[in-house]
Amino acid sequence: INPTELAPFMPTFLELLKEDDLAVKNVALLMVYSAVHHAPQLVVGIMKEQVLPQLYELAQLNMERKIDLGPFKHTVDDALPLRKAALSVFSTCLDKCPSSLDIPAFMPVLAKALADVEDIQLQSHQIVHTLCAQHPIPLVQAADSFVAALEKTVNKKKGQKTGTELERVYEWIKSGLRVMLAISKLDGIIGARKFCDFADRIKKSKPHAPFLAQVENE
């Protein structure tokens, strides 16, 4: 299909992001992802008005529910796939059409993603690395708001985990440390006192020394 022929229909398609049905929202997000990846001209002109507001909302949507399994209860977050998809769209926009984004407006969303479940955290870590290279100023300005989430990640407890589960915890910790180190190298970060205090504290921490050595030698 010629993108020019499809463009007039995009505003109508984007209304699907507002549907109550989570499956419809997810398909609409995949459509946006595909458009940004293959034909960004379809959404660039309507990004700030019609795409980003819904993207920010869906990236923070939480719909947890408890499932009673008899002896214990299991928590399911029905919105998790939507948050993953929304962050994937934003990450792709950084690559394909960065000028259409409002980076400062995304910082509160990113701060929340850094404190989300593991998969979302790892996605947000990759976004931080991209922003360090492309849009460092908004990151510096928001760095203090990242501290609580990053501190929790780099201090992740291993508990009774062994084998591959333990290795996964270690990789999670190292991912958080990479983000901390990347932000700590940005020009102007000295003005973010809370972040700098956090980074200095972790760099002097004996339990973190082996992880930091591995990360810095990569």
PDB file of C-alpha atoms in Angstrom:
ATOM      1  CA  ILE A   1       0.000   0.000   0.000  1.00  0.00           C
ATOM      2  CA  ASN A   2       1.244   3.460  -0.873  1.00  0.00           C
ATOM      3  CA  PRO A   3       1.744   5.443   2.383  1.00  0.00           C
ATOM      4  CA  THR A   4       0.284   8.510   0.697  1.00  0.00           C
ATOM      5  CA  GLU A   5      -2.979   6.656   0.141  1.00  0.00           C
ATOM      6  CA  LEU A   6      -3.045   5.394   3.716  1.00  0.00           C
ATOM      7  CA  ALA A   7      -2.236   8.709   5.426  1.00  0.00           C
ATOM      8  CA  PRO A   8      -5.806  10.169   5.410  1.00  0.00           C
ATOM      9  CA  PHE A   9      -7.047   7.150   7.366  1.00  0.00           C
ATOM     10  CA  MET A  10      -4.419   7.260  10.128  1.00  0.00           C
ATOM     11  CA  PRO A  11      -6.326   9.639  12.453  1.00  0.00           C
ATOM     12  CA  THR A  12      -9.264   7.229  12.371  1.00  0.00           C
ATOM     13  CA  PHE A  13      -7.034   4.223  13.030  1.00  0.00           C
ATOM     14  CA  LEU A  14      -5.386   6.037  15.941  1.00  0.00           C
ATOM     15  CA  GLU A  15      -8.749   6.448  17.649  1.00  0.00           C
ATOM     16  CA  LEU A  16      -8.501   2.711  18.345  1.00  0.00           C
ATOM     17  CA  LEU A  17      -5.880   3.530  20.990  1.00  0.00           C
ATOM     18  CA  LYS A  18      -8.735   4.957  23.075  1.00  0.00           C
ATOM     19  CA  GLU A  19     -10.852   1.807  22.954  1.00  0.00           C
ATOM     20  CA  ASP A  20     -11.611   0.053  26.245  1.00  0.00           C
ATOM     21  CA  ASP A  21     -10.803  -3.381  24.836  1.00  0.00           C
ATOM     22  CA  LEU A  22      -7.161  -4.113  25.705  1.00  0.00           C
ATOM     23  CA  ALA A  23      -6.729  -6.373  22.686  1.00  0.00           C
ATOM     24  CA  VAL A  24      -7.831  -3.539  20.401  1.00  0.00           C
ATOM     25  CA  LYS A  25      -5.435  -1.133  22.116  1.00  0.00           C
ATOM     26  CA  ASN A  26      -2.600  -3.615  21.669  1.00  0.00           C
ATOM     27  CA  VAL A  27      -3.302  -4.121  17.964  1.00  0.00           C
ATOM     28  CA  ALA A  28      -3.478  -0.337  17.520  1.00  0.00           C
ATOM     29  CA  LEU A  29      -0.084   0.029  19.214  1.00  0.00           C
ATOM     30  CA  LEU A  30       1.381  -2.612  16.908  1.00  0.00           C
ATOM     31  CA  MET A  31      -0.037  -0.672  13.972  1.00  0.00           C
ATOM     32  CA  VAL A  32       1.648   2.512  15.215  1.00  0.00           C
ATOM     33  CA  TYR A  33       4.906   0.618  15.717  1.00  0.00           C
ATOM     34  CA  SER A  34       4.739  -0.735  12.175  1.00  0.00           C
ATOM     35  CA  ALA A  35       3.947   2.710  10.771  1.00  0.00           C
ATOM     36  CA  VAL A  36       6.833   4.355  12.613  1.00  0.00           C
ATOM     37  CA  HIS A  37       9.225   1.607  11.583  1.00  0.00           C
ATOM     38  CA  HIS A  38       8.284   1.302   7.912  1.00  0.00           C
ATOM     39  CA  ALA A  39       6.609   4.606   6.980  1.00  0.00           C
ATOM     40  CA  PRO A  40       7.149   7.260   9.672  1.00  0.00           C
ATOM     41  CA  GLN A  41       5.701   9.937   7.399  1.00  0.00           C
ATOM     42  CA  LEU A  42       2.291   8.454   8.221  1.00  0.00           C
ATOM     43  CA  VAL A  43       2.435   9.603  11.836  1.00  0.00           C
ATOM     44  CA  VAL A  44       5.028  12.383  12.069  1.00  0.00           C
ATOM     45  CA  GLY A  45       2.512  15.133  11.383  1.00  0.00           C
ATOM     46  CA  ILE A  46       0.054  13.911  14.011  1.00  0.00           C
ATOM     47  CA  MET A  47       2.535  12.532  16.538  1.00  0.00           C
ATOM     48  CA  LYS A  48       2.282  15.241  19.198  1.00  0.00           C
ATOM     49  CA  GLU A  49      -1.493  15.656  18.982  1.00  0.00           C
ATOM     50  CA  GLN A  50      -2.752  12.110  18.515  1.00  0.00           C
ATOM     51  CA  VAL A  51       0.001   9.600  19.196  1.00  0.00           C
ATOM     52  CA  LEU A  52       2.125  10.796  22.105  1.00  0.00           C
ATOM     53  CA  PRO A  53      -0.694  11.525  24.599  1.00  0.00           C
ATOM     54  CA  GLN A  54      -2.024   7.983  24.176  1.00  0.00           C
ATOM     55  CA  LEU A  55       1.490   6.563  24.177  1.00  0.00           C
ATOM     56  CA  TYR A  56       2.314   8.210  27.500  1.00  0.00           C
ATOM     57  CA  GLU A  57      -0.956   7.025  29.018  1.00  0.00           C
ATOM     58  CA  LEU A  58      -0.560   3.426  27.872  1.00  0.00           C
ATOM     59  CA  ALA A  59       3.094   3.311  28.956  1.00  0.00           C
ATOM     60  CA  GLN A  60       1.886   3.910  32.522  1.00  0.00           C
ATOM     61  CA  LEU A  61      -1.314   1.852  32.490  1.00  0.00           C
ATOM     62  CA  ASN A  62      -1.541  -0.707  35.278  1.00  0.00           C
ATOM     63  CA  MET A  63      -4.362  -3.239  35.492  1.00  0.00           C
ATOM     64  CA  GLU A  64      -3.453  -5.788  38.130  1.00  0.00           C
ATOM     65  CA  ARG A  65      -5.900  -8.433  39.293  1.00  0.00           C
ATOM     66  CA  LYS A  66      -5.683 -11.352  41.664  1.00  0.00           C
ATOM     67  CA  ILE A  67      -6.347 -14.906  40.546  1.00  0.00           C
ATOM     68  CA  ASP A  68      -7.311 -17.320  43.312  1.00  0.00           C
ATOM     69  CA  LEU A  69      -5.397 -20.567  42.826  1.00  0.00           C
ATOM     70  CA  GLY A  70      -6.554 -22.218  46.034  1.00  0.00           C
ATOM     71  CA  PRO A  71      -3.588 -22.306  48.415  1.00  0.00           C
ATOM     72  CA  PHE A  72      -2.206 -19.054  47.020  1.00  0.00           C
ATOM     73  CA  LYS A  73      -3.120 -16.085  44.866  1.00  0.00           C
ATOM     74  CA  HIS A  74      -1.420 -15.036  41.646  1.00  0.00           C
ATOM     75  CA  THR A  75      -1.237 -11.427  40.443  1.00  0.00           C
ATOM     76  CA  VAL A  76      -1.751 -10.759  36.747  1.00  0.00           C
ATOM     77  CA  ASP A  77      -1.171  -7.375  35.119  1.00  0.00           C
ATOM     78  CA  ASP A  78      -3.314  -7.246  31.995  1.00  0.00           C
ATOM     79  CA  ALA A  79      -1.734  -3.948  30.929  1.00  0.00           C
ATOM     80  CA  LEU A  80       1.854  -5.254  30.853  1.00  0.00           C
ATOM     81  CA  PRO A  81       1.817  -6.034  27.086  1.00  0.00           C
ATOM     82  CA  LEU A  82       0.522  -2.514  26.442  1.00  0.00           C
ATOM     83  CA  ARG A  83       3.315  -0.923  28.453  1.00  0.00           C
ATOM     84  CA  LYS A  84       5.887  -3.012  26.592  1.00  0.00           C
ATOM     85  CA  ALA A  85       4.395  -2.086  23.226  1.00  0.00           C
ATOM     86  CA  ALA A  86       4.163   1.619  24.098  1.00  0.00           C
ATOM     87  CA  LEU A  87       7.830   1.742  25.094  1.00  0.00           C
ATOM     88  CA  SER A  88       8.762  -0.124  21.912  1.00  0.00           C
ATOM     89  CA  VAL A  89       6.956   2.526  19.870  1.00  0.00           C
ATOM     90  CA  PHE A  90       8.790   5.311  21.686  1.00  0.00           C
ATOM     91  CA  SER A  91      12.137   3.567  21.230  1.00  0.00           C
ATOM     92  CA  THR A  92      11.471   3.160  17.509  1.00  0.00           C
ATOM     93  CA  CYS A  93      10.465   6.822  17.249  1.00  0.00           C
ATOM     94  CA  LEU A  94      13.851   7.768  18.711  1.00  0.00           C
ATOM     95  CA  ASP A  95      15.444   5.941  15.796  1.00  0.00           C
ATOM     96  CA  LYS A  96      13.069   6.805  12.949  1.00  0.00           C
ATOM     97  CA  CYS A  97      11.561  10.215  13.744  1.00  0.00           C
ATOM     98  CA  PRO A  98      13.195  11.768  16.840  1.00  0.00           C
ATOM     99  CA  SER A  99      12.241  15.336  15.903  1.00  0.00           C
ATOM    100  CA  SER A 100       8.560  14.474  16.307  1.00  0.00           C
ATOM    101  CA  LEU A 101       8.991  13.591  19.984  1.00  0.00           C
ATOM    102  CA  ASP A 102       8.646  15.732  23.092  1.00  0.00           C
ATOM    103  CA  ILE A 103      11.534  14.297  25.100  1.00  0.00           C
ATOM    104  CA  PRO A 104      11.070  16.372  28.312  1.00  0.00           C
ATOM    105  CA  ALA A 105       7.415  15.309  28.488  1.00  0.00           C
ATOM    106  CA  PHE A 106       8.523  11.673  28.324  1.00  0.00           C
ATOM    107  CA  MET A 107      10.832  11.907  31.350  1.00  0.00           C
ATOM    108  CA  PRO A 108       8.130  11.243  34.004  1.00  0.00           C
ATOM    109  CA  VAL A 109       7.015   8.225  31.968  1.00  0.00           C
ATOM    110  CA  LEU A 110      10.603   6.977  31.796  1.00  0.00           C
ATOM    111  CA  ALA A 111      11.060   7.459  35.548  1.00  0.00           C
ATOM    112  CA  LYS A 112       8.029   5.267  36.168  1.00  0.00           C
ATOM    113  CA  ALA A 113       9.223   2.652  33.656  1.00  0.00           C
ATOM    114  CA  LEU A 114      12.555   2.419  35.464  1.00  0.00           C
ATOM    115  CA  ALA A 115      10.629   1.271  38.542  1.00  0.00           C
ATOM    116  CA  ASP A 116       8.389  -1.202  36.700  1.00  0.00           C
ATOM    117  CA  VAL A 117       8.754  -4.982  36.411  1.00  0.00           C
ATOM    118  CA  GLU A 118      11.988  -6.437  35.054  1.00  0.00           C
ATOM    119  CA  ASP A 119      11.070  -6.550  31.353  1.00  0.00           C
ATOM    120  CA  ILE A 120       9.917  -2.925  31.374  1.00  0.00           C
ATOM    121  CA  GLN A 121      12.982  -1.850  33.331  1.00  0.00           C
ATOM    122  CA  LEU A 122      15.311  -3.439  30.805  1.00  0.00           C
ATOM    123  CA  GLN A 123      13.448  -1.710  27.970  1.00  0.00           C
ATOM    124  CA  SER A 124      13.749   1.610  29.762  1.00  0.00           C
ATOM    125  CA  HIS A 125      17.464   1.025  30.344  1.00  0.00           C
ATOM    126  CA  GLN A 126      17.988   0.754  26.588  1.00  0.00           C
ATOM    127  CA  ILE A 127      16.006   3.943  26.053  1.00  0.00           C
ATOM    128  CA  VAL A 128      18.224   5.753  28.571  1.00  0.00           C
ATOM    129  CA  HIS A 129      21.349   4.704  26.675  1.00  0.00           C
ATOM    130  CA  THR A 130      19.856   6.013  23.432  1.00  0.00           C
ATOM    131  CA  LEU A 131      18.887   9.284  25.085  1.00  0.00           C
ATOM    132  CA  CYS A 132      22.380   9.667  26.546  1.00  0.00           C
ATOM    133  CA  ALA A 133      23.710   9.779  22.998  1.00  0.00           C
ATOM    134  CA  GLN A 134      20.918  11.781  21.368  1.00  0.00           C
ATOM    135  CA  HIS A 135      19.155  13.904  24.010  1.00  0.00           C
ATOM    136  CA  PRO A 136      21.358  14.206  27.115  1.00  0.00           C
ATOM    137  CA  ILE A 137      19.991  17.518  28.416  1.00  0.00           C
ATOM    138  CA  PRO A 138      16.479  16.277  29.319  1.00  0.00           C
ATOM    139  CA  LEU A 139      18.086  13.246  30.995  1.00  0.00           C
ATOM    140  CA  VAL A 140      20.307  15.448  33.134  1.00  0.00           C
ATOM    141  CA  GLN A 141      17.338  17.577  34.099  1.00  0.00           C
ATOM    142  CA  ALA A 142      15.343  14.497  35.129  1.00  0.00           C
ATOM    143  CA  ALA A 143      18.183  12.461  36.653  1.00  0.00           C
ATOM    144  CA  ASP A 144      17.151  13.041  40.262  1.00  0.00           C
ATOM    145  CA  SER A 145      13.751  11.498  39.538  1.00  0.00           C
ATOM    146  CA  PHE A 146      15.458   8.260  38.450  1.00  0.00           C
ATOM    147  CA  VAL A 147      17.310   7.674  41.717  1.00  0.00           C
ATOM    148  CA  ALA A 148      14.679   5.744  43.691  1.00  0.00           C
ATOM    149  CA  ALA A 149      14.101   3.271  40.857  1.00  0.00           C
ATOM    150  CA  LEU A 150      17.777   2.758  40.030  1.00  0.00           C
ATOM    151  CA  GLU A 151      18.730   2.372  43.683  1.00  0.00           C
ATOM    152  CA  LYS A 152      16.170  -0.394  44.066  1.00  0.00           C
ATOM    153  CA  THR A 153      17.442  -2.127  40.920  1.00  0.00           C
ATOM    154  CA  VAL A 154      21.140  -2.067  41.773  1.00  0.00           C
ATOM    155  CA  ASN A 155      20.364  -3.270  45.309  1.00  0.00           C
ATOM    156  CA  LYS A 156      18.197  -6.142  44.107  1.00  0.00           C
ATOM    157  CA  LYS A 157      18.281  -8.980  46.643  1.00  0.00           C
ATOM    158  CA  LYS A 158      19.255 -12.422  45.414  1.00  0.00           C
ATOM    159  CA  GLY A 159      17.180 -14.202  48.078  1.00  0.00           C
ATOM    160  CA  GLN A 160      17.288 -17.986  47.681  1.00  0.00           C
ATOM    161  CA  LYS A 161      17.870 -17.859  43.938  1.00  0.00           C
ATOM    162  CA  THR A 162      20.479 -20.118  42.358  1.00  0.00           C
ATOM    163  CA  GLY A 163      21.690 -21.038  38.875  1.00  0.00           C
ATOM    164  CA  THR A 164      20.094 -19.199  35.977  1.00  0.00           C
ATOM    165  CA  GLU A 165      17.710 -17.301  38.258  1.00  0.00           C
ATOM    166  CA  LEU A 166      20.637 -15.920  40.247  1.00  0.00           C
ATOM    167  CA  GLU A 167      22.492 -15.034  37.048  1.00  0.00           C
ATOM    168  CA  ARG A 168      19.400 -13.161  35.875  1.00  0.00           C
ATOM    169  CA  VAL A 169      19.394 -11.092  39.063  1.00  0.00           C
ATOM    170  CA  TYR A 170      23.071 -10.278  38.550  1.00  0.00           C
ATOM    171  CA  GLU A 171      22.429  -9.200  34.939  1.00  0.00           C
ATOM    172  CA  TRP A 172      19.550  -7.029  36.137  1.00  0.00           C
ATOM    173  CA  ILE A 173      21.831  -5.343  38.677  1.00  0.00           C
ATOM    174  CA  LYS A 174      24.521  -4.776  36.045  1.00  0.00           C
ATOM    175  CA  SER A 175      21.974  -3.285  33.654  1.00  0.00           C
ATOM    176  CA  GLY A 176      21.017  -0.759  36.324  1.00  0.00           C
ATOM    177  CA  LEU A 177      24.671   0.029  36.981  1.00  0.00           C
ATOM    178  CA  ARG A 178      25.285   0.632  33.271  1.00  0.00           C
ATOM    179  CA  VAL A 179      22.480   3.190  33.288  1.00  0.00           C
ATOM    180  CA  MET A 180      23.875   4.840  36.406  1.00  0.00           C
ATOM    181  CA  LEU A 181      27.359   5.079  34.900  1.00  0.00           C
ATOM    182  CA  ALA A 182      26.076   6.366  31.553  1.00  0.00           C
ATOM    183  CA  ILE A 183      24.081   9.163  33.171  1.00  0.00           C
ATOM    184  CA  SER A 184      26.921  10.009  35.571  1.00  0.00           C
ATOM    185  CA  LYS A 185      29.161  10.790  32.571  1.00  0.00           C
ATOM    186  CA  LEU A 186      26.801  13.360  31.028  1.00  0.00           C
ATOM    187  CA  ASP A 187      27.802  17.011  30.922  1.00  0.00           C
ATOM    188  CA  GLY A 188      26.038  19.024  33.602  1.00  0.00           C
ATOM    189  CA  ILE A 189      25.114  16.044  35.777  1.00  0.00           C
ATOM    190  CA  ILE A 190      26.953  17.626  38.689  1.00  0.00           C
ATOM    191  CA  GLY A 191      23.904  19.850  39.102  1.00  0.00           C
ATOM    192  CA  ALA A 192      21.747  16.809  39.890  1.00  0.00           C
ATOM    193  CA  ARG A 193      22.882  16.462  43.480  1.00  0.00           C
ATOM    194  CA  LYS A 194      20.562  13.603  44.442  1.00  0.00           C
ATOM    195  CA  PHE A 195      21.728  11.526  41.489  1.00  0.00           C
ATOM    196  CA  CYS A 196      25.399  12.325  42.070  1.00  0.00           C
ATOM    197  CA  ASP A 197      25.123  11.377  45.749  1.00  0.00           C
ATOM    198  CA  PHE A 198      23.519   8.089  44.732  1.00  0.00           C
ATOM    199  CA  ALA A 199      26.195   7.352  42.112  1.00  0.00           C
ATOM    200  CA  ASP A 200      29.025   8.207  44.514  1.00  0.00           C
ATOM    201  CA  ARG A 201      27.505   5.978  47.183  1.00  0.00           C
ATOM    202  CA  ILE A 202      27.215   3.010  44.825  1.00  0.00           C
ATOM    203  CA  LYS A 203      30.720   3.505  43.420  1.00  0.00           C
ATOM    204  CA  LYS A 204      32.114   3.292  46.975  1.00  0.00           C
ATOM    205  CA  SER A 205      29.998   0.274  47.910  1.00  0.00           C
ATOM    206  CA  LYS A 206      31.980  -2.940  48.434  1.00  0.00           C
ATOM    207  CA  PRO A 207      29.095  -5.259  47.445  1.00  0.00           C
ATOM    208  CA  HIS A 208      28.801  -3.429  44.124  1.00  0.00           C
ATOM    209  CA  ALA A 209      32.546  -3.394  43.364  1.00  0.00           C
ATOM    210  CA  PRO A 210      32.648  -6.733  41.456  1.00  0.00           C
ATOM    211  CA  PHE A 211      29.641  -5.757  39.333  1.00  0.00           C
ATOM    212  CA  LEU A 212      31.072  -2.322  38.577  1.00  0.00           C
ATOM    213  CA  ALA A 213      34.400  -3.872  37.581  1.00  0.00           C
ATOM    214  CA  GLN A 214      32.635  -6.178  35.116  1.00  0.00           C
ATOM    215  CA  VAL A 215      30.545  -3.371  33.651  1.00  0.00           C
ATOM    216  CA  GLU A 216      33.461  -0.969  33.290  1.00  0.00           C
ATOM    217  CA  ASN A 217      35.568  -3.631  31.569  1.00  0.00           C
ATOM    218  CA  GLU A 218      32.939  -4.454  28.940  1.00  0.00           C
TER     219      GLU A 218
END
